[in-house]
Amino acid sequence: MRLLARAGLAECALWTRPEAALSEGQRARFRLALAMDDAARLRRPVTLIADEFGAGLDATTARALAYSFARWVRAEGVRAVVASTADARELAPDVIVRLDLHGAALLTRAAGAAPALPVRIEPGTLTEFAALSRHHYAAGRPG
């Protein structure tokens, strides 16, 4: 229940609903809680990847979720790679990678951040897409 609350699902009435009865934003937060639970059970190091983090949520909920998720990531020692078109300040990232209109990567490191791992951005293959597509938020619950 703690992870459900961290993912913004602290209302007791939500805990009794089946996933199909949740709104799209609530389902996204439920899947985030499932991913957080999986990551907490795995041996370290764990990298959690979140695409379109906070998409479909109102700005206040997205900011609160980002802040809570960032606290959990640091407390658990999990590495997170988060893609978002929104402002990521509440995530307090160590590294921000922005792509310009031509696809060039611009890296900004936070002051006092731990040494960064190398960042490499390259086009993926159709095979990689097929292997990862089941985890996309629009594909339903990952298997």
mmCIF file of N, CA and C in Angstrom:
data_model
loop_
_atom_site.group_PDB
_atom_site.id
_atom_site.type_symbol
_atom_site.label_atom_id
_atom_site.label_comp_id
_atom_site.label_asym_id
_atom_site.label_seq_id
_atom_site.Cartn_x
_atom_site.Cartn_y
_atom_site.Cartn_z
ATOM 1 N N MET A 1 0.825 -1.196 0.000
ATOM 2 C CA MET A 1 0.000 0.000 0.000
ATOM 3 C C MET A 1 0.865 1.255 0.000
ATOM 4 N N ARG A 2 2.060 1.130 0.582
ATOM 5 C CA ARG A 2 2.960 2.282 0.618
ATOM 6 C C ARG A 2 3.335 2.713 -0.803
ATOM 7 N N LEU A 3 3.600 1.736 -1.684
ATOM 8 C CA LEU A 3 3.970 2.082 -3.054
ATOM 9 C C LEU A 3 2.784 2.647 -3.824
ATOM 10 N N LEU A 4 1.583 2.165 -3.536
ATOM 11 C CA LEU A 4 0.398 2.757 -4.162
ATOM 12 C C LEU A 4 0.275 4.225 -3.756
ATOM 13 N N ALA A 5 0.518 4.503 -2.485
ATOM 14 C CA ALA A 5 0.466 5.888 -2.013
ATOM 15 C C ALA A 5 1.569 6.718 -2.663
ATOM 16 N N ARG A 6 2.767 6.157 -2.779
ATOM 17 C CA ARG A 6 3.875 6.881 -3.440
ATOM 18 C C ARG A 6 3.532 7.199 -4.889
ATOM 19 N N ALA A 7 2.751 6.335 -5.516
ATOM 20 C CA ALA A 7 2.369 6.542 -6.914
ATOM 21 C C ALA A 7 1.101 7.394 -7.037
ATOM 22 N N GLY A 8 0.662 7.975 -5.938
ATOM 23 C CA GLY A 8 -0.486 8.879 -5.990
ATOM 24 C C GLY A 8 -1.829 8.190 -5.933
ATOM 25 N N LEU A 9 -1.848 6.986 -5.389
ATOM 26 C CA LEU A 9 -3.111 6.239 -5.283
ATOM 27 C C LEU A 9 -3.408 5.936 -3.808
ATOM 28 N N ALA A 10 -3.402 6.967 -2.975
ATOM 29 C CA ALA A 10 -3.563 6.785 -1.533
ATOM 30 C C ALA A 10 -5.028 6.697 -1.084
ATOM 31 N N GLU A 11 -5.956 6.961 -1.981
ATOM 32 C CA GLU A 11 -7.367 6.930 -1.603
ATOM 33 C C GLU A 11 -7.837 5.488 -1.430
ATOM 34 N N CYS A 12 -8.348 5.175 -0.264
ATOM 35 C CA CYS A 12 -8.793 3.803 0.033
ATOM 36 C C CYS A 12 -9.819 3.292 -0.964
ATOM 37 N N ALA A 13 -10.677 4.167 -1.464
ATOM 38 C CA ALA A 13 -11.710 3.740 -2.413
ATOM 39 C C ALA A 13 -11.092 3.167 -3.689
ATOM 40 N N LEU A 14 -9.896 3.631 -4.054
ATOM 41 C CA LEU A 14 -9.237 3.129 -5.267
ATOM 42 C C LEU A 14 -8.703 1.716 -5.082
ATOM 43 N N TRP A 15 -8.369 1.345 -3.865
ATOM 44 C CA TRP A 15 -7.735 0.051 -3.611
ATOM 45 C C TRP A 15 -8.676 -1.123 -3.849
ATOM 46 N N THR A 16 -9.971 -0.861 -3.869
ATOM 47 C CA THR A 16 -10.936 -1.941 -4.062
ATOM 48 C C THR A 16 -11.399 -2.066 -5.510
ATOM 49 N N ARG A 17 -10.986 -1.129 -6.349
ATOM 50 C CA ARG A 17 -11.411 -1.155 -7.747
ATOM 51 C C ARG A 17 -10.498 -2.045 -8.580
ATOM 52 N N PRO A 18 -11.074 -2.756 -9.547
ATOM 53 C CA PRO A 18 -10.206 -3.469 -10.495
ATOM 54 C C PRO A 18 -9.485 -2.465 -11.384
ATOM 55 N N GLU A 19 -8.372 -2.866 -11.943
ATOM 56 C CA GLU A 19 -7.580 -1.963 -12.782
ATOM 57 C C GLU A 19 -8.417 -1.370 -13.914
ATOM 58 N N ALA A 20 -9.288 -2.174 -14.504
ATOM 59 C CA ALA A 20 -10.104 -1.710 -15.635
ATOM 60 C C ALA A 20 -11.041 -0.574 -15.246
ATOM 61 N N ALA A 21 -11.371 -0.438 -13.955
ATOM 62 C CA ALA A 21 -12.284 0.603 -13.501
ATOM 63 C C ALA A 21 -11.558 1.910 -13.173
ATOM 64 N N LEU A 22 -10.231 1.918 -13.263
ATOM 65 C CA LEU A 22 -9.463 3.129 -12.977
ATOM 66 C C LEU A 22 -9.407 4.024 -14.209
ATOM 67 N N SER A 23 -9.212 5.307 -13.984
ATOM 68 C CA SER A 23 -9.029 6.233 -15.103
ATOM 69 C C SER A 23 -7.675 5.947 -15.752
ATOM 70 N N GLU A 24 -7.441 6.540 -16.919
ATOM 71 C CA GLU A 24 -6.164 6.324 -17.609
ATOM 72 C C GLU A 24 -4.980 6.781 -16.748
ATOM 73 N N GLY A 25 -5.112 7.938 -16.114
ATOM 74 C CA GLY A 25 -4.044 8.435 -15.246
ATOM 75 C C GLY A 25 -3.831 7.550 -14.036
ATOM 76 N N GLN A 26 -4.928 7.053 -13.449
ATOM 77 C CA GLN A 26 -4.810 6.143 -12.309
ATOM 78 C C GLN A 26 -4.168 4.827 -12.727
ATOM 79 N N ARG A 27 -4.499 4.332 -13.919
ATOM 80 C CA ARG A 27 -3.867 3.090 -14.411
ATOM 81 C C ARG A 27 -2.370 3.297 -14.619
ATOM 82 N N ALA A 28 -1.991 4.453 -15.146
ATOM 83 C CA ALA A 28 -0.564 4.740 -15.343
ATOM 84 C C ALA A 28 0.156 4.765 -13.997
ATOM 85 N N ARG A 29 -0.461 5.360 -12.998
ATOM 86 C CA ARG A 29 0.152 5.400 -11.663
ATOM 87 C C ARG A 29 0.173 4.013 -11.029
ATOM 88 N N PHE A 30 -0.860 3.204 -11.297
ATOM 89 C CA PHE A 30 -0.881 1.826 -10.803
ATOM 90 C C PHE A 30 0.270 1.020 -11.421
ATOM 91 N N ARG A 31 0.492 1.193 -12.719
ATOM 92 C CA ARG A 31 1.598 0.491 -13.387
ATOM 93 C C ARG A 31 2.949 0.968 -12.860
ATOM 94 N N LEU A 32 3.039 2.253 -12.539
ATOM 95 C CA LEU A 32 4.270 2.760 -11.938
ATOM 96 C C LEU A 32 4.496 2.099 -10.576
ATOM 97 N N ALA A 33 3.441 1.961 -9.776
ATOM 98 C CA ALA A 33 3.564 1.283 -8.477
ATOM 99 C C ALA A 33 4.005 -0.168 -8.666
ATOM 100 N N LEU A 34 3.469 -0.853 -9.685
ATOM 101 C CA LEU A 34 3.897 -2.233 -9.965
ATOM 102 C C LEU A 34 5.379 -2.277 -10.338
ATOM 103 N N ALA A 35 5.813 -1.340 -11.171
ATOM 104 C CA ALA A 35 7.224 -1.289 -11.567
ATOM 105 C C ALA A 35 8.110 -0.992 -10.361
ATOM 106 N N MET A 36 7.660 -0.099 -9.489
ATOM 107 C CA MET A 36 8.415 0.220 -8.282
ATOM 108 C C MET A 36 8.518 -1.010 -7.380
ATOM 109 N N ASP A 37 7.431 -1.762 -7.271
ATOM 110 C CA ASP A 37 7.439 -2.985 -6.468
ATOM 111 C C ASP A 37 8.410 -4.002 -7.055
ATOM 112 N N ASP A 38 8.372 -4.187 -8.375
ATOM 113 C CA ASP A 38 9.317 -5.104 -9.026
ATOM 114 C C ASP A 38 10.753 -4.668 -8.783
ATOM 115 N N ALA A 39 11.025 -3.381 -8.945
ATOM 116 C CA ALA A 39 12.382 -2.857 -8.767
ATOM 117 C C ALA A 39 12.858 -3.050 -7.330
ATOM 118 N N ALA A 40 11.963 -2.870 -6.363
ATOM 119 C CA ALA A 40 12.338 -3.016 -4.958
ATOM 120 C C ALA A 40 12.695 -4.462 -4.617
ATOM 121 N N ARG A 41 12.153 -5.408 -5.354
ATOM 122 C CA ARG A 41 12.403 -6.827 -5.085
ATOM 123 C C ARG A 41 13.669 -7.362 -5.761
ATOM 124 N N LEU A 42 14.148 -6.660 -6.782
ATOM 125 C CA LEU A 42 15.293 -7.133 -7.559
ATOM 126 C C LEU A 42 16.606 -6.750 -6.898
ATOM 127 N N ARG A 43 17.645 -7.513 -7.227
ATOM 128 C CA ARG A 43 18.982 -7.172 -6.748
ATOM 129 C C ARG A 43 19.469 -5.918 -7.453
ATOM 130 N N ARG A 44 20.289 -5.166 -6.786
ATOM 131 C CA ARG A 44 20.839 -3.938 -7.353
ATOM 132 C C ARG A 44 21.986 -4.263 -8.278
ATOM 133 N N PRO A 45 22.334 -3.453 -9.247
ATOM 134 C CA PRO A 45 21.661 -2.213 -9.602
ATOM 135 C C PRO A 45 20.439 -2.468 -10.475
ATOM 136 N N VAL A 46 19.433 -1.671 -10.286
ATOM 137 C CA VAL A 46 18.197 -1.755 -11.054
ATOM 138 C C VAL A 46 18.010 -0.423 -11.786
ATOM 139 N N THR A 47 17.637 -0.507 -13.050
ATOM 140 C CA THR A 47 17.309 0.688 -13.818
ATOM 141 C C THR A 47 15.851 0.621 -14.199
ATOM 142 N N LEU A 48 15.087 1.618 -13.808
ATOM 143 C CA LEU A 48 13.671 1.701 -14.127
ATOM 144 C C LEU A 48 13.520 2.750 -15.226
ATOM 145 N N ILE A 49 12.859 2.405 -16.302
ATOM 146 C CA ILE A 49 12.679 3.311 -17.435
ATOM 147 C C ILE A 49 11.214 3.729 -17.503
ATOM 148 N N ALA A 50 10.989 5.035 -17.513
ATOM 149 C CA ALA A 50 9.622 5.565 -17.578
ATOM 150 C C ALA A 50 9.506 6.496 -18.781
ATOM 151 N N ASP A 51 8.682 6.102 -19.736
ATOM 152 C CA ASP A 51 8.461 6.908 -20.937
ATOM 153 C C ASP A 51 7.219 7.765 -20.726
ATOM 154 N N GLU A 52 7.288 9.010 -21.144
ATOM 155 C CA GLU A 52 6.170 9.954 -21.007
ATOM 156 C C GLU A 52 5.703 10.034 -19.558
ATOM 157 N N PHE A 53 6.663 10.178 -18.652
ATOM 158 C CA PHE A 53 6.363 10.257 -17.222
ATOM 159 C C PHE A 53 5.379 11.395 -16.951
ATOM 160 N N GLY A 54 4.309 11.079 -16.281
ATOM 161 C CA GLY A 54 3.311 12.079 -15.915
ATOM 162 C C GLY A 54 2.356 12.473 -17.019
ATOM 163 N N ALA A 55 2.498 11.862 -18.206
ATOM 164 C CA ALA A 55 1.595 12.192 -19.317
ATOM 165 C C ALA A 55 0.164 11.813 -18.924
ATOM 166 N N GLY A 56 -0.761 12.641 -19.291
ATOM 167 C CA GLY A 56 -2.160 12.348 -18.999
ATOM 168 C C GLY A 56 -2.596 12.772 -17.608
ATOM 169 N N LEU A 57 -1.679 13.350 -16.841
ATOM 170 C CA LEU A 57 -2.031 13.818 -15.497
ATOM 171 C C LEU A 57 -2.099 15.339 -15.510
ATOM 172 N N ASP A 58 -2.913 15.884 -14.614
ATOM 173 C CA ASP A 58 -2.915 17.341 -14.484
ATOM 174 C C ASP A 58 -1.571 17.764 -13.890
ATOM 175 N N ALA A 59 -1.211 19.020 -14.060
ATOM 176 C CA ALA A 59 0.114 19.512 -13.680
ATOM 177 C C ALA A 59 0.409 19.307 -12.192
ATOM 178 N N THR A 60 -0.561 19.547 -11.326
ATOM 179 C CA THR A 60 -0.341 19.401 -9.885
ATOM 180 C C THR A 60 -0.068 17.949 -9.516
ATOM 181 N N THR A 61 -0.862 17.033 -10.065
ATOM 182 C CA THR A 61 -0.666 15.608 -9.785
ATOM 183 C C THR A 61 0.665 15.134 -10.349
ATOM 184 N N ALA A 62 1.012 15.565 -11.550
ATOM 185 C CA ALA A 62 2.285 15.167 -12.162
ATOM 186 C C ALA A 62 3.465 15.650 -11.326
ATOM 187 N N ARG A 63 3.406 16.887 -10.819
ATOM 188 C CA ARG A 63 4.497 17.411 -9.980
ATOM 189 C C ARG A 63 4.609 16.626 -8.681
ATOM 190 N N ALA A 64 3.468 16.348 -8.041
ATOM 191 C CA ALA A 64 3.488 15.589 -6.781
ATOM 192 C C ALA A 64 4.028 14.177 -7.013
ATOM 193 N N LEU A 65 3.614 13.551 -8.103
ATOM 194 C CA LEU A 65 4.089 12.208 -8.426
ATOM 195 C C LEU A 65 5.594 12.230 -8.692
ATOM 196 N N ALA A 66 6.069 13.226 -9.433
ATOM 197 C CA ALA A 66 7.497 13.333 -9.732
ATOM 198 C C ALA A 66 8.306 13.490 -8.454
ATOM 199 N N TYR A 67 7.851 14.329 -7.553
ATOM 200 C CA TYR A 67 8.555 14.540 -6.289
ATOM 201 C C TYR A 67 8.597 13.248 -5.475
ATOM 202 N N SER A 68 7.468 12.573 -5.362
ATOM 203 C CA SER A 68 7.397 11.323 -4.601
ATOM 204 C C SER A 68 8.260 10.238 -5.233
ATOM 205 N N PHE A 69 8.216 10.133 -6.559
ATOM 206 C CA PHE A 69 9.011 9.132 -7.278
ATOM 207 C C PHE A 69 10.503 9.403 -7.083
ATOM 208 N N ALA A 70 10.914 10.662 -7.170
ATOM 209 C CA ALA A 70 12.333 11.005 -6.981
ATOM 210 C C ALA A 70 12.805 10.631 -5.582
ATOM 211 N N ARG A 71 11.993 10.885 -4.575
ATOM 212 C CA ARG A 71 12.359 10.498 -3.197
ATOM 213 C C ARG A 71 12.510 8.979 -3.092
ATOM 214 N N TRP A 72 11.591 8.235 -3.705
ATOM 215 C CA TRP A 72 11.657 6.776 -3.661
ATOM 216 C C TRP A 72 12.906 6.270 -4.375
ATOM 217 N N VAL A 73 13.211 6.822 -5.556
ATOM 218 C CA VAL A 73 14.390 6.409 -6.327
ATOM 219 C C VAL A 73 15.647 6.570 -5.483
ATOM 220 N N ARG A 74 15.791 7.707 -4.826
ATOM 221 C CA ARG A 74 16.986 7.951 -4.020
ATOM 222 C C ARG A 74 17.016 7.053 -2.788
ATOM 223 N N ALA A 75 15.882 6.854 -2.147
ATOM 224 C CA ALA A 75 15.826 6.004 -0.943
ATOM 225 C C ALA A 75 16.132 4.545 -1.262
ATOM 226 N N GLU A 76 15.674 4.072 -2.418
ATOM 227 C CA GLU A 76 15.864 2.675 -2.804
ATOM 228 C C GLU A 76 17.188 2.426 -3.525
ATOM 229 N N GLY A 77 17.854 3.485 -3.957
ATOM 230 C CA GLY A 77 19.091 3.307 -4.707
ATOM 231 C C GLY A 77 18.858 2.786 -6.112
ATOM 232 N N VAL A 78 17.701 3.106 -6.660
ATOM 233 C CA VAL A 78 17.330 2.689 -8.009
ATOM 234 C C VAL A 78 17.777 3.761 -8.995
ATOM 235 N N ARG A 79 18.216 3.343 -10.154
ATOM 236 C CA ARG A 79 18.533 4.284 -11.233
ATOM 237 C C ARG A 79 17.265 4.420 -12.079
ATOM 238 N N ALA A 80 16.910 5.649 -12.414
ATOM 239 C CA ALA A 80 15.725 5.878 -13.235
ATOM 240 C C ALA A 80 16.106 6.671 -14.467
ATOM 241 N N VAL A 81 15.578 6.235 -15.598
ATOM 242 C CA VAL A 81 15.700 6.969 -16.854
ATOM 243 C C VAL A 81 14.277 7.373 -17.208
ATOM 244 N N VAL A 82 14.044 8.680 -17.243
ATOM 245 C CA VAL A 82 12.696 9.189 -17.420
ATOM 246 C C VAL A 82 12.642 10.067 -18.659
ATOM 247 N N ALA A 83 11.703 9.763 -19.542
ATOM 248 C CA ALA A 83 11.480 10.593 -20.723
ATOM 249 C C ALA A 83 10.204 11.383 -20.498
ATOM 250 N N SER A 84 10.288 12.682 -20.754
ATOM 251 C CA SER A 84 9.121 13.524 -20.559
ATOM 252 C C SER A 84 9.237 14.756 -21.428
ATOM 253 N N THR A 85 8.110 15.239 -21.887
ATOM 254 C CA THR A 85 8.101 16.508 -22.608
ATOM 255 C C THR A 85 7.817 17.655 -21.654
ATOM 256 N N ALA A 86 7.519 17.322 -20.398
ATOM 257 C CA ALA A 86 7.200 18.332 -19.388
ATOM 258 C C ALA A 86 8.450 18.702 -18.583
ATOM 259 N N ASP A 87 8.334 19.758 -17.820
ATOM 260 C CA ASP A 87 9.398 20.186 -16.925
ATOM 261 C C ASP A 87 9.661 19.088 -15.899
ATOM 262 N N ALA A 88 10.921 18.757 -15.678
ATOM 263 C CA ALA A 88 11.280 17.640 -14.792
ATOM 264 C C ALA A 88 11.909 18.105 -13.485
ATOM 265 N N ARG A 89 11.694 19.349 -13.092
ATOM 266 C CA ARG A 89 12.338 19.874 -11.884
ATOM 267 C C ARG A 89 12.086 19.043 -10.640
ATOM 268 N N GLU A 90 10.836 18.600 -10.446
ATOM 269 C CA GLU A 90 10.500 17.848 -9.239
ATOM 270 C C GLU A 90 11.186 16.486 -9.189
ATOM 271 N N LEU A 91 11.611 15.974 -10.349
ATOM 272 C CA LEU A 91 12.346 14.706 -10.367
ATOM 273 C C LEU A 91 13.774 14.890 -9.859
ATOM 274 N N ALA A 92 14.245 16.115 -9.799
ATOM 275 C CA ALA A 92 15.596 16.446 -9.337
ATOM 276 C C ALA A 92 16.636 15.538 -9.994
ATOM 277 N N PRO A 93 16.681 15.525 -11.326
ATOM 278 C CA PRO A 93 17.590 14.593 -12.013
ATOM 279 C C PRO A 93 19.051 14.986 -11.862
ATOM 280 N N ASP A 94 19.931 13.987 -11.912
ATOM 281 C CA ASP A 94 21.368 14.236 -11.917
ATOM 282 C C ASP A 94 21.806 14.748 -13.280
ATOM 283 N N VAL A 95 21.168 14.232 -14.326
ATOM 284 C CA VAL A 95 21.515 14.617 -15.690
ATOM 285 C C VAL A 95 20.222 14.866 -16.465
ATOM 286 N N ILE A 96 20.197 15.955 -17.204
ATOM 287 C CA ILE A 96 19.074 16.235 -18.107
ATOM 288 C C ILE A 96 19.625 16.181 -19.521
ATOM 289 N N VAL A 97 18.971 15.402 -20.365
ATOM 290 C CA VAL A 97 19.350 15.315 -21.775
ATOM 291 C C VAL A 97 18.210 15.934 -22.575
ATOM 292 N N ARG A 98 18.528 16.987 -23.303
ATOM 293 C CA ARG A 98 17.541 17.623 -24.174
ATOM 294 C C ARG A 98 17.982 17.401 -25.614
ATOM 295 N N LEU A 99 17.017 17.119 -26.454
ATOM 296 C CA LEU A 99 17.314 16.972 -27.879
ATOM 297 C C LEU A 99 16.850 18.222 -28.595
ATOM 298 N N ASP A 100 17.733 18.787 -29.429
ATOM 299 C CA ASP A 100 17.320 19.952 -30.197
ATOM 300 C C ASP A 100 16.523 19.484 -31.415
ATOM 301 N N LEU A 101 16.082 20.411 -32.229
ATOM 302 C CA LEU A 101 15.245 20.077 -33.380
ATOM 303 C C LEU A 101 15.952 19.208 -34.410
ATOM 304 N N HIS A 102 17.267 19.132 -34.337
ATOM 305 C CA HIS A 102 18.041 18.325 -35.282
ATOM 306 C C HIS A 102 18.482 16.997 -34.674
ATOM 307 N N GLY A 103 18.061 16.719 -33.423
ATOM 308 C CA GLY A 103 18.398 15.458 -32.770
ATOM 309 C C GLY A 103 19.702 15.477 -32.008
ATOM 310 N N ALA A 104 20.362 16.628 -31.923
ATOM 311 C CA ALA A 104 21.608 16.723 -31.160
ATOM 312 C C ALA A 104 21.288 16.741 -29.668
ATOM 313 N N ALA A 105 22.053 15.983 -28.886
ATOM 314 C CA ALA A 105 21.834 15.885 -27.449
ATOM 315 C C ALA A 105 22.593 16.982 -26.714
ATOM 316 N N LEU A 106 21.891 17.664 -25.809
ATOM 317 C CA LEU A 106 22.480 18.687 -24.956
ATOM 318 C C LEU A 106 22.373 18.192 -23.520
ATOM 319 N N LEU A 107 23.509 17.918 -22.857
ATOM 320 C CA LEU A 107 23.512 17.376 -21.498
ATOM 321 C C LEU A 107 23.774 18.472 -20.480
ATOM 322 N N THR A 108 22.997 18.443 -19.410
ATOM 323 C CA THR A 108 23.193 19.340 -18.277
ATOM 324 C C THR A 108 23.269 18.479 -17.031
ATOM 325 N N ARG A 109 24.356 18.628 -16.267
ATOM 326 C CA ARG A 109 24.510 17.870 -15.027
ATOM 327 C C ARG A 109 24.189 18.760 -13.839
ATOM 328 N N ALA A 110 23.506 18.196 -12.843
ATOM 329 C CA ALA A 110 23.183 18.937 -11.629
ATOM 330 C C ALA A 110 24.447 19.117 -10.800
ATOM 331 N N ALA A 111 24.544 20.248 -10.119
ATOM 332 C CA ALA A 111 25.679 20.483 -9.234
ATOM 333 C C ALA A 111 25.674 19.444 -8.123
ATOM 334 N N GLY A 112 26.818 18.862 -7.851
ATOM 335 C CA GLY A 112 26.934 17.865 -6.786
ATOM 336 C C GLY A 112 26.413 16.488 -7.146
ATOM 337 N N ALA A 113 26.053 16.277 -8.395
ATOM 338 C CA ALA A 113 25.529 14.974 -8.823
ATOM 339 C C ALA A 113 26.649 13.939 -8.808
ATOM 340 N N ALA A 114 26.272 12.705 -8.595
ATOM 341 C CA ALA A 114 27.232 11.607 -8.646
ATOM 342 C C ALA A 114 27.811 11.531 -10.052
ATOM 343 N N PRO A 115 28.996 10.929 -10.188
ATOM 344 C CA PRO A 115 29.564 10.797 -11.544
ATOM 345 C C PRO A 115 28.557 10.134 -12.478
ATOM 346 N N ALA A 116 28.412 10.719 -13.632
ATOM 347 C CA ALA A 116 27.412 10.235 -14.586
ATOM 348 C C ALA A 116 27.930 9.043 -15.370
ATOM 349 N N LEU A 117 27.023 8.158 -15.665
ATOM 350 C CA LEU A 117 27.332 7.083 -16.593
ATOM 351 C C LEU A 117 27.371 7.679 -17.993
ATOM 352 N N PRO A 118 28.089 7.052 -18.901
ATOM 353 C CA PRO A 118 28.090 7.594 -20.268
ATOM 354 C C PRO A 118 26.675 7.578 -20.852
ATOM 355 N N VAL A 119 26.336 8.608 -21.589
ATOM 356 C CA VAL A 119 25.027 8.705 -22.234
ATOM 357 C C VAL A 119 25.246 8.587 -23.736
ATOM 358 N N ARG A 120 24.536 7.633 -24.330
ATOM 359 C CA ARG A 120 24.617 7.443 -25.772
ATOM 360 C C ARG A 120 23.190 7.367 -26.305
ATOM 361 N N ILE A 121 22.884 8.196 -27.252
ATOM 362 C CA ILE A 121 21.550 8.199 -27.859
ATOM 363 C C ILE A 121 21.719 7.790 -29.307
ATOM 364 N N GLU A 122 21.001 6.741 -29.677
ATOM 365 C CA GLU A 122 21.102 6.263 -31.055
ATOM 366 C C GLU A 122 19.765 5.675 -31.473
ATOM 367 N N PRO A 123 19.527 5.602 -32.762
ATOM 368 C CA PRO A 123 18.262 5.021 -33.233
ATOM 369 C C PRO A 123 18.162 3.549 -32.826
ATOM 370 N N GLY A 124 16.960 3.140 -32.491
ATOM 371 C CA GLY A 124 16.733 1.735 -32.181
ATOM 372 C C GLY A 124 16.382 0.957 -33.442
ATOM 373 N N THR A 125 16.300 -0.363 -33.261
ATOM 374 C CA THR A 125 15.942 -1.230 -34.386
ATOM 375 C C THR A 125 14.504 -1.705 -34.223
ATOM 376 N N LEU A 126 13.937 -2.245 -35.269
ATOM 377 C CA LEU A 126 12.581 -2.799 -35.172
ATOM 378 C C LEU A 126 12.549 -3.988 -34.220
ATOM 379 N N THR A 127 13.620 -4.749 -34.161
ATOM 380 C CA THR A 127 13.703 -5.887 -33.233
ATOM 381 C C THR A 127 13.643 -5.385 -31.795
ATOM 382 N N GLU A 128 14.378 -4.313 -31.491
ATOM 383 C CA GLU A 128 14.348 -3.740 -30.141
ATOM 384 C C GLU A 128 12.964 -3.179 -29.830
ATOM 385 N N PHE A 129 12.351 -2.533 -30.799
ATOM 386 C CA PHE A 129 11.014 -2.000 -30.606
ATOM 387 C C PHE A 129 10.033 -3.130 -30.277
ATOM 388 N N ALA A 130 10.111 -4.208 -31.030
ATOM 389 C CA ALA A 130 9.206 -5.340 -30.796
ATOM 390 C C ALA A 130 9.417 -5.922 -29.400
ATOM 391 N N ALA A 131 10.674 -5.995 -28.965
ATOM 392 C CA ALA A 131 10.979 -6.569 -27.652
ATOM 393 C C ALA A 131 10.488 -5.670 -26.514
ATOM 394 N N LEU A 132 10.487 -4.369 -26.720
ATOM 395 C CA LEU A 132 10.131 -3.430 -25.656
ATOM 396 C C LEU A 132 8.698 -2.915 -25.734
ATOM 397 N N SER A 133 8.029 -3.075 -26.863
ATOM 398 C CA SER A 133 6.719 -2.454 -27.061
ATOM 399 C C SER A 133 5.665 -2.934 -26.070
ATOM 400 N N ARG A 134 5.782 -4.149 -25.570
ATOM 401 C CA ARG A 134 4.791 -4.643 -24.610
ATOM 402 C C ARG A 134 4.814 -3.869 -23.297
ATOM 403 N N HIS A 135 5.924 -3.167 -23.052
ATOM 404 C CA HIS A 135 6.045 -2.368 -21.826
ATOM 405 C C HIS A 135 5.519 -0.953 -21.985
ATOM 406 N N HIS A 136 5.134 -0.566 -23.206
ATOM 407 C CA HIS A 136 4.653 0.792 -23.452
ATOM 408 C C HIS A 136 3.306 0.980 -22.763
ATOM 409 N N TYR A 137 3.079 2.170 -22.237
ATOM 410 C CA TYR A 137 1.855 2.427 -21.469
ATOM 411 C C TYR A 137 0.586 2.184 -22.281
ATOM 412 N N ALA A 138 0.643 2.333 -23.594
ATOM 413 C CA ALA A 138 -0.551 2.142 -24.416
ATOM 414 C C ALA A 138 -0.811 0.663 -24.725
ATOM 415 N N ALA A 139 0.123 -0.210 -24.360
ATOM 416 C CA ALA A 139 -0.025 -1.635 -24.665
ATOM 417 C C ALA A 139 -0.784 -2.393 -23.585
ATOM 418 N N GLY A 140 -1.186 -1.725 -22.516
ATOM 419 C CA GLY A 140 -1.862 -2.425 -21.419
ATOM 420 C C GLY A 140 -0.847 -2.851 -20.387
ATOM 421 N N ARG A 141 -1.278 -3.699 -19.478
ATOM 422 C CA ARG A 141 -0.408 -4.144 -18.372
ATOM 423 C C ARG A 141 0.695 -5.048 -18.900
ATOM 424 N N PRO A 142 1.971 -4.749 -18.542
ATOM 425 C CA PRO A 142 3.068 -5.585 -19.005
ATOM 426 C C PRO A 142 2.935 -7.018 -18.480
ATOM 427 N N GLY A 143 3.382 -7.964 -19.303
ATOM 428 C CA GLY A 143 3.290 -9.378 -18.917
ATOM 429 C C GLY A 143 4.569 -9.900 -18.365
#
